[in-house]
PDB file of C-alpha atoms in Angstrom:
ATOM      1  CA  MET A   1    -124.539 -72.477 194.926  1.00 48.00           C
ATOM      2  CA  SER A   2    -122.686 -74.750 192.508  1.00 47.00           C
ATOM      3  CA  LYS A   3    -120.533 -71.805 191.407  1.00 46.00           C
ATOM      4  CA  LYS A   4    -119.641 -71.116 195.045  1.00 47.00           C
ATOM      5  CA  TYR A   5    -118.438 -74.689 195.538  1.00 46.00           C
ATOM      6  CA  SER A   6    -116.505 -74.504 192.258  1.00 50.00           C
ATOM      7  CA  TYR A   7    -114.634 -71.412 193.487  1.00 49.00           C
ATOM      8  CA  ILE A   8    -113.927 -73.145 196.800  1.00 50.00           C
ATOM      9  CA  GLY A   9    -112.624 -76.184 194.924  1.00 50.00           C
ATOM     10  CA  ILE A  10    -110.374 -74.111 192.677  1.00 51.00           C
ATOM     11  CA  SER A  11    -109.072 -72.166 195.680  1.00 50.00           C
ATOM     12  CA  PHE A  12    -108.296 -75.426 197.475  1.00 46.00           C
ATOM     13  CA  ILE A  13    -106.385 -76.746 194.463  1.00 49.00           C
ATOM     14  CA  ILE A  14    -104.380 -73.490 194.224  1.00 47.00           C
ATOM     15  CA  LEU A  15    -103.579 -73.690 197.928  1.00 43.00           C
ATOM     16  CA  LEU A  16    -102.335 -77.270 197.597  1.00 47.00           C
ATOM     17  CA  PHE A  17    -100.225 -76.299 194.573  1.00 46.00           C
ATOM     18  CA  GLY A  18     -98.742 -73.364 196.491  1.00 48.00           C
ATOM     19  CA  ILE A  19     -97.819 -75.597 199.422  1.00 43.00           C
ATOM     20  CA  TYR A  20     -96.163 -78.075 197.015  1.00 46.00           C
ATOM     21  CA  VAL A  21     -94.131 -75.337 195.283  1.00 39.00           C
ATOM     22  CA  VAL A  22     -92.907 -73.836 198.568  1.00 38.00           C
ATOM     23  CA  ARG A  23     -91.906 -77.239 199.918  1.00 48.00           C
ATOM     24  CA  ASN A  24     -90.134 -78.071 196.670  1.00 47.00           C
ATOM     25  CA  ILE A  25     -88.170 -74.805 196.774  1.00 37.00           C
ATOM     26  CA  ASP A  26     -87.223 -75.391 200.411  1.00 45.00           C
ATOM     27  CA  SER A  27     -86.031 -78.868 199.518  1.00 44.00           C
ATOM     28  CA  ARG A  28     -83.930 -77.589 196.604  1.00 42.00           C
ATOM     29  CA  VAL A  29     -82.390 -74.889 198.786  1.00 36.00           C
ATOM     30  CA  ASP A  30     -81.478 -77.502 201.406  1.00 43.00           C
ATOM     31  CA  LYS A  31     -79.872 -79.635 198.703  1.00 42.00           C
ATOM     32  CA  ASP A  32     -78.128 -76.596 197.149  1.00 38.00           C
ATOM     33  CA  GLU A  33     -79.920 -77.288 193.839  1.00 39.00           C
ATOM     34  CA  LEU A  34     -81.841 -74.078 193.330  1.00 32.00           C
ATOM     35  CA  ILE A  35     -78.920 -72.029 191.939  1.00 30.00           C
ATOM     36  CA  LYS A  36     -77.584 -75.036 190.068  1.00 36.00           C
ATOM     37  CA  ASP A  37     -80.670 -75.193 187.847  1.00 35.00           C
ATOM     38  CA  SER A  38     -81.417 -71.486 187.561  1.00 34.00           C
ATOM     39  CA  ARG A  39     -81.494 -69.646 184.241  1.00 29.00           C
ATOM     40  CA  LEU A  40     -78.944 -67.178 185.585  1.00 29.00           C
ATOM     41  CA  ASN A  41     -76.481 -69.984 186.177  1.00 32.00           C
ATOM     42  CA  LYS A  42     -77.029 -71.301 182.644  1.00 32.00           C
ATOM     43  CA  VAL A  43     -76.025 -67.875 181.344  1.00 31.00           C
ATOM     44  CA  ASN A  44     -72.886 -67.991 183.510  1.00 33.00           C
ATOM     45  CA  LYS A  45     -71.998 -71.409 182.127  1.00 36.00           C
ATOM     46  CA  LYS A  46     -72.082 -69.967 178.615  1.00 35.00           C
ATOM     47  CA  LEU A  47     -69.545 -67.364 179.733  1.00 33.00           C
ATOM     48  CA  GLU A  48     -67.162 -69.954 181.186  1.00 38.00           C
ATOM     49  CA  GLY A  49     -63.750 -69.875 179.483  1.00 43.00           C
ATOM     50  CA  LYS A  50     -64.067 -66.215 178.487  1.00 51.00           C
ATOM     51  CA  SER A  51     -61.109 -64.380 179.940  1.00 62.00           C
ATOM     52  CA  SER A  52     -61.030 -61.152 181.915  1.00 85.00           C
ATOM     53  CA  LEU A  53     -57.234 -60.980 181.670  1.00 97.00           C
ATOM     54  CA  TYR A  54     -55.952 -57.656 180.383  1.00 97.00           C
ATOM     55  CA  LYS A  55     -54.315 -57.642 176.951  1.00 96.00           C
ATOM     56  CA  PHE A  56     -51.149 -55.608 176.337  1.00 95.00           C
ATOM     57  CA  ASP A  57     -49.023 -55.299 173.192  1.00 90.00           C
ATOM     58  CA  LYS A  58     -47.750 -58.231 171.217  1.00 95.00           C
ATOM     59  CA  VAL A  59     -44.394 -59.724 172.133  1.00 95.00           C
ATOM     60  CA  PRO A  60     -41.621 -58.307 169.921  1.00 94.00           C
ATOM     61  CA  ALA A  61     -40.028 -60.648 167.427  1.00 96.00           C
ATOM     62  CA  PHE A  62     -37.023 -62.589 168.722  1.00 97.00           C
ATOM     63  CA  GLU A  63     -34.657 -65.308 167.561  1.00 98.00           C
ATOM     64  CA  PHE A  64     -32.293 -67.321 169.746  1.00 98.00           C
ATOM     65  CA  ILE A  65     -30.632 -70.708 170.058  1.00 98.00           C
ATOM     66  CA  ASN A  66     -31.892 -73.097 172.722  1.00 98.00           C
ATOM     67  CA  GLN A  67     -30.068 -75.603 174.918  1.00 98.00           C
ATOM     68  CA  ASN A  68     -30.279 -78.219 172.157  1.00 98.00           C
ATOM     69  CA  GLY A  69     -28.694 -75.988 169.517  1.00 98.00           C
ATOM     70  CA  LYS A  70     -32.032 -75.348 167.761  1.00 98.00           C
ATOM     71  CA  ILE A  71     -33.071 -71.910 166.498  1.00 98.00           C
ATOM     72  CA  ILE A  72     -36.164 -70.742 168.396  1.00 98.00           C
ATOM     73  CA  THR A  73     -38.226 -67.669 167.475  1.00 98.00           C
ATOM     74  CA  ASN A  74     -41.425 -66.169 168.821  1.00 97.00           C
ATOM     75  CA  ASN A  75     -43.203 -68.028 166.001  1.00 97.00           C
ATOM     76  CA  ASP A  76     -42.328 -71.339 167.667  1.00 98.00           C
ATOM     77  CA  PHE A  77     -44.628 -70.298 170.506  1.00 98.00           C
ATOM     78  CA  LYS A  78     -47.616 -69.478 168.302  1.00 96.00           C
ATOM     79  CA  GLY A  79     -50.691 -71.308 169.494  1.00 98.00           C
ATOM     80  CA  LYS A  80     -49.094 -71.836 172.897  1.00 98.00           C
ATOM     81  CA  VAL A  81     -49.452 -70.094 176.233  1.00 98.00           C
ATOM     82  CA  TYR A  82     -46.003 -69.365 177.632  1.00 98.00           C
ATOM     83  CA  VAL A  83     -44.054 -67.602 180.348  1.00 98.00           C
ATOM     84  CA  VAL A  84     -40.986 -65.428 179.700  1.00 97.00           C
ATOM     85  CA  GLU A  85     -38.152 -64.656 182.114  1.00 96.00           C
ATOM     86  CA  PHE A  86     -34.715 -63.056 181.784  1.00 95.00           C
ATOM     87  CA  PHE A  87     -31.960 -64.766 183.800  1.00 94.00           C
ATOM     88  CA  PHE A  88     -28.361 -66.009 183.685  1.00 93.00           C
ATOM     89  CA  THR A  89     -26.918 -69.333 184.759  1.00 95.00           C
ATOM     90  CA  THR A  90     -24.198 -67.892 187.037  1.00 91.00           C
ATOM     91  CA  CYS A  91     -26.589 -65.639 188.947  1.00 87.00           C
ATOM     92  CA  PRO A  92     -25.950 -66.197 192.677  1.00 81.00           C
ATOM     93  CA  THR A  93     -29.033 -64.442 194.025  1.00 83.00           C
ATOM     94  CA  ILE A  94     -32.536 -64.298 192.542  1.00 89.00           C
ATOM     95  CA  CYS A  95     -32.220 -66.608 189.503  1.00 90.00           C
ATOM     96  CA  PRO A  96     -32.049 -69.860 191.505  1.00 91.00           C
ATOM     97  CA  ILE A  97     -35.182 -68.785 193.381  1.00 93.00           C
ATOM     98  CA  MET A  98     -36.955 -67.751 190.183  1.00 94.00           C
ATOM     99  CA  ASN A  99     -36.238 -71.011 188.429  1.00 93.00           C
ATOM    100  CA  LYS A 100     -37.229 -73.019 191.487  1.00 95.00           C
ATOM    101  CA  LYS A 101     -40.604 -71.297 191.207  1.00 97.00           C
ATOM    102  CA  MET A 102     -40.617 -71.885 187.454  1.00 97.00           C
ATOM    103  CA  LEU A 103     -40.080 -75.591 188.077  1.00 98.00           C
ATOM    104  CA  THR A 104     -43.363 -75.708 189.995  1.00 98.00           C
ATOM    105  CA  ILE A 105     -45.038 -74.189 186.932  1.00 98.00           C
ATOM    106  CA  GLN A 106     -43.333 -76.750 184.684  1.00 98.00           C
ATOM    107  CA  ASN A 107     -44.590 -79.561 186.891  1.00 97.00           C
ATOM    108  CA  GLU A 108     -48.121 -78.148 186.913  1.00 97.00           C
ATOM    109  CA  PHE A 109     -48.228 -78.281 183.100  1.00 98.00           C
ATOM    110  CA  LYS A 110     -45.738 -81.073 182.435  1.00 95.00           C
ATOM    111  CA  ASP A 111     -48.031 -83.005 180.084  1.00 92.00           C
ATOM    112  CA  ASN A 112     -49.426 -79.985 178.236  1.00 98.00           C
ATOM    113  CA  LEU A 113     -47.670 -79.300 174.952  1.00 97.00           C
ATOM    114  CA  ASN A 114     -49.744 -76.151 174.467  1.00 98.00           C
ATOM    115  CA  PHE A 115     -47.701 -74.584 177.256  1.00 98.00           C
ATOM    116  CA  GLY A 116     -44.115 -73.353 177.111  1.00 98.00           C
ATOM    117  CA  ILE A 117     -41.411 -71.352 178.866  1.00 98.00           C
ATOM    118  CA  ALA A 118     -38.795 -69.005 177.408  1.00 98.00           C
ATOM    119  CA  SER A 119     -35.805 -68.361 179.698  1.00 97.00           C
ATOM    120  CA  ILE A 120     -33.620 -65.766 177.988  1.00 97.00           C
ATOM    121  CA  SER A 121     -30.009 -65.342 179.098  1.00 96.00           C
ATOM    122  CA  ILE A 122     -28.698 -61.828 179.760  1.00 94.00           C
ATOM    123  CA  THR A 123     -25.098 -63.118 179.647  1.00 94.00           C
ATOM    124  CA  PRO A 124     -25.020 -64.810 176.232  1.00 95.00           C
ATOM    125  CA  GLU A 125     -21.221 -64.891 176.050  1.00 94.00           C
ATOM    126  CA  ILE A 126     -21.153 -67.116 179.133  1.00 95.00           C
ATOM    127  CA  ASP A 127     -24.379 -69.022 178.566  1.00 97.00           C
ATOM    128  CA  THR A 128     -23.587 -71.009 175.450  1.00 98.00           C
ATOM    129  CA  PRO A 129     -26.019 -73.738 174.318  1.00 98.00           C
ATOM    130  CA  GLU A 130     -23.739 -76.303 175.954  1.00 98.00           C
ATOM    131  CA  VAL A 131     -23.809 -74.421 179.265  1.00 98.00           C
ATOM    132  CA  MET A 132     -27.572 -74.102 178.989  1.00 98.00           C
ATOM    133  CA  LYS A 133     -27.956 -77.839 178.373  1.00 98.00           C
ATOM    134  CA  THR A 134     -25.937 -78.636 181.475  1.00 98.00           C
ATOM    135  CA  TYR A 135     -27.998 -76.123 183.442  1.00 97.00           C
ATOM    136  CA  ALA A 136     -31.206 -77.782 182.237  1.00 98.00           C
ATOM    137  CA  LYS A 137     -30.048 -81.229 183.333  1.00 97.00           C
ATOM    138  CA  THR A 138     -28.759 -79.990 186.685  1.00 97.00           C
ATOM    139  CA  ASN A 139     -31.964 -78.121 187.484  1.00 96.00           C
ATOM    140  CA  GLY A 140     -34.557 -80.656 186.384  1.00 97.00           C
ATOM    141  CA  ILE A 141     -35.763 -78.813 183.292  1.00 97.00           C
ATOM    142  CA  THR A 142     -37.580 -81.471 181.296  1.00 97.00           C
ATOM    143  CA  HIS A 143     -40.588 -79.873 179.587  1.00 98.00           C
ATOM    144  CA  LYS A 144     -40.290 -80.172 175.821  1.00 97.00           C
ATOM    145  CA  ASN A 145     -41.291 -76.526 175.391  1.00 98.00           C
ATOM    146  CA  TRP A 146     -39.027 -75.020 178.062  1.00 98.00           C
ATOM    147  CA  HIS A 147     -36.366 -73.303 175.967  1.00 98.00           C
ATOM    148  CA  LEU A 148     -33.232 -71.818 177.532  1.00 98.00           C
ATOM    149  CA  LEU A 149     -32.364 -69.148 174.983  1.00 98.00           C
ATOM    150  CA  THR A 150     -29.032 -67.587 174.055  1.00 98.00           C
ATOM    151  CA  GLY A 151     -26.951 -66.731 170.999  1.00 97.00           C
ATOM    152  CA  GLN A 152     -27.662 -63.011 170.500  1.00 97.00           C
ATOM    153  CA  PRO A 153     -25.316 -60.142 171.425  1.00 96.00           C
ATOM    154  CA  GLU A 154     -25.809 -58.612 174.851  1.00 93.00           C
ATOM    155  CA  GLU A 155     -27.140 -55.341 173.420  1.00 95.00           C
ATOM    156  CA  VAL A 156     -29.863 -57.205 171.515  1.00 96.00           C
ATOM    157  CA  VAL A 157     -30.952 -59.014 174.683  1.00 95.00           C
ATOM    158  CA  TYR A 158     -30.952 -55.786 176.686  1.00 94.00           C
ATOM    159  CA  ALA A 159     -33.089 -54.035 174.067  1.00 95.00           C
ATOM    160  CA  LEU A 160     -35.522 -56.945 173.958  1.00 95.00           C
ATOM    161  CA  SER A 161     -35.856 -56.939 177.728  1.00 94.00           C
ATOM    162  CA  ASN A 162     -35.880 -53.207 178.464  1.00 93.00           C
ATOM    163  CA  LYS A 163     -37.703 -51.884 175.402  1.00 93.00           C
ATOM    164  CA  GLY A 164     -39.588 -54.918 174.122  1.00 93.00           C
ATOM    165  CA  PHE A 165     -40.857 -56.494 177.324  1.00 93.00           C
ATOM    166  CA  LYS A 166     -40.163 -53.479 179.550  1.00 91.00           C
ATOM    167  CA  LEU A 167     -38.516 -55.785 182.085  1.00 92.00           C
ATOM    168  CA  PHE A 168     -35.411 -54.192 183.578  1.00 83.00           C
ATOM    169  CA  VAL A 169     -31.967 -55.566 182.752  1.00 83.00           C
ATOM    170  CA  GLY A 170     -28.729 -53.710 183.471  1.00 72.00           C
ATOM    171  CA  LYS A 171     -25.263 -53.725 184.937  1.00 62.00           C
ATOM    172  CA  GLY A 172     -25.107 -54.268 188.680  1.00 54.00           C
ATOM    173  CA  ASP A 173     -22.692 -54.655 191.543  1.00 52.00           C
ATOM    174  CA  GLU A 174     -20.467 -57.635 192.264  1.00 54.00           C
ATOM    175  CA  ASP A 175     -22.984 -59.141 194.668  1.00 49.00           C
ATOM    176  CA  HIS A 176     -25.075 -59.944 191.585  1.00 46.00           C
ATOM    177  CA  SER A 177     -22.097 -60.987 189.436  1.00 49.00           C
ATOM    178  CA  GLY A 178     -22.135 -57.567 187.803  1.00 49.00           C
ATOM    179  CA  PHE A 179     -25.690 -57.766 186.442  1.00 51.00           C
ATOM    180  CA  GLU A 180     -29.197 -56.846 187.537  1.00 65.00           C
ATOM    181  CA  HIS A 181     -32.612 -57.908 186.267  1.00 61.00           C
ATOM    182  CA  SER A 182     -36.197 -58.038 187.466  1.00 76.00           C
ATOM    183  CA  GLY A 183     -37.708 -60.926 189.388  1.00 87.00           C
ATOM    184  CA  LEU A 184     -40.815 -60.874 187.223  1.00 94.00           C
ATOM    185  CA  PHE A 185     -42.448 -63.332 184.833  1.00 97.00           C
ATOM    186  CA  ALA A 186     -44.366 -62.280 181.710  1.00 97.00           C
ATOM    187  CA  LEU A 187     -47.412 -64.291 180.621  1.00 98.00           C
ATOM    188  CA  ILE A 188     -48.068 -64.599 176.868  1.00 98.00           C
ATOM    189  CA  ASP A 189     -51.242 -65.882 175.221  1.00 98.00           C
ATOM    190  CA  LYS A 190     -51.665 -68.074 172.133  1.00 98.00           C
ATOM    191  CA  GLN A 191     -51.711 -65.052 169.831  1.00 97.00           C
ATOM    192  CA  GLY A 192     -48.465 -63.636 171.245  1.00 97.00           C
ATOM    193  CA  ASN A 193     -49.976 -60.926 173.456  1.00 97.00           C
ATOM    194  CA  ILE A 194     -48.684 -60.096 176.926  1.00 97.00           C
ATOM    195  CA  ARG A 195     -51.561 -60.699 179.340  1.00 98.00           C
ATOM    196  CA  SER A 196     -52.189 -60.246 183.055  1.00 98.00           C
ATOM    197  CA  ARG A 197     -54.887 -60.138 185.699  1.00 97.00           C
ATOM    198  CA  LYS A 198     -55.922 -56.950 187.469  1.00 96.00           C
ATOM    199  CA  ASP A 199     -55.277 -56.008 191.068  1.00 94.00           C
ATOM    200  CA  LYS A 200     -58.007 -55.316 193.616  1.00 92.00           C
ATOM    201  CA  PHE A 201     -58.260 -51.729 192.363  1.00 94.00           C
ATOM    202  CA  GLY A 202     -58.869 -52.850 188.779  1.00 94.00           C
ATOM    203  CA  ASN A 203     -55.382 -52.020 187.498  1.00 96.00           C
ATOM    204  CA  PRO A 204     -53.553 -54.571 185.300  1.00 96.00           C
ATOM    205  CA  ILE A 205     -50.500 -55.913 187.122  1.00 95.00           C
ATOM    206  CA  MET A 206     -48.739 -56.574 183.749  1.00 95.00           C
ATOM    207  CA  TYR A 207     -46.198 -59.017 185.248  1.00 96.00           C
ATOM    208  CA  TYR A 208     -46.158 -61.637 187.983  1.00 97.00           C
ATOM    209  CA  ARG A 209     -43.797 -61.525 190.963  1.00 94.00           C
ATOM    210  CA  ALA A 210     -41.597 -64.597 191.135  1.00 94.00           C
ATOM    211  CA  LEU A 211     -40.129 -63.385 194.425  1.00 91.00           C
ATOM    212  CA  LYS A 212     -41.554 -62.238 197.716  1.00 88.00           C
ATOM    213  CA  GLU A 213     -41.055 -58.488 198.076  1.00 79.00           C
ATOM    214  CA  GLN A 214     -41.194 -57.168 201.642  1.00 78.00           C
ATOM    215  CA  THR A 215     -44.834 -57.645 202.679  1.00 81.00           C
ATOM    216  CA  PHE A 216     -45.936 -58.804 199.215  1.00 88.00           C
ATOM    217  CA  PRO A 217     -45.970 -62.565 198.505  1.00 93.00           C
ATOM    218  CA  ASP A 218     -45.006 -64.052 195.165  1.00 93.00           C
ATOM    219  CA  GLN A 219     -47.717 -64.485 192.517  1.00 96.00           C
ATOM    220  CA  ILE A 220     -46.939 -67.990 191.314  1.00 97.00           C
ATOM    221  CA  GLU A 221     -50.323 -69.474 192.194  1.00 97.00           C
ATOM    222  CA  GLU A 222     -52.068 -66.558 190.472  1.00 97.00           C
ATOM    223  CA  LEU A 223     -49.861 -67.131 187.433  1.00 98.00           C
ATOM    224  CA  LYS A 224     -50.806 -70.814 187.320  1.00 98.00           C
ATOM    225  CA  GLU A 225     -54.486 -69.906 187.500  1.00 98.00           C
ATOM    226  CA  ASP A 226     -54.136 -67.414 184.658  1.00 98.00           C
ATOM    227  CA  ILE A 227     -52.172 -69.876 182.490  1.00 98.00           C
ATOM    228  CA  LYS A 228     -55.143 -72.228 182.779  1.00 98.00           C
ATOM    229  CA  ILE A 229     -57.521 -69.434 181.771  1.00 97.00           C
ATOM    230  CA  LEU A 230     -55.492 -68.697 178.639  1.00 98.00           C
ATOM    231  CA  LEU A 231     -55.156 -72.381 177.752  1.00 98.00           C
ATOM    232  CA  ASN A 232     -58.962 -72.553 177.717  1.00 96.00           C
ATOM    233  CA  GLU A 233     -59.398 -69.471 175.531  1.00 93.00           C
TER     234      GLU A 233
END
């Protein structure tokens, strides 16, 4: 008989414990705390900061003169995340739009010296360092690491753009002041690799649209997000 009562007592204790556990789980679900404390989430936290951005080839070596008359090479960007564009100061069409978008990126990372921008002129004979400096002042370019680059022959710039970065540059019609170039930005990581996110099909996009193209919006917000990912790598 005593054993029977012992079993009943143990069963009662188990029942009470079960009721307590269920109520506690319900309470944590209501407070959105269950996932917060789960082991799975702790594993995810360990993975935070690891990037899924696709890695392409390293940026080719380059050497230019910036708007302050200083020689700037790809080595000056080592340890920094930076964005590259090809433009020219007298461009009447897409360049003003591109650099307006670039200004929003500058402002997003204005206090971060681990971030930089390289704006490479495709009309170096026109865009002297003095012209570039005036352009910087006129357009609100203030980030210490935003370099407006010039000083190499046109053929060197074209080779760097077309073969090195695989961003199109060429002669155009008069509507574009005789030149054409892409409206794309390249994202470079701290080790000098071109990086990008993947599209919804899992394909690397390689570059980020600075301009809206027909039904496709620009990718400036995505670029900002991915800059932050690389800064945390």
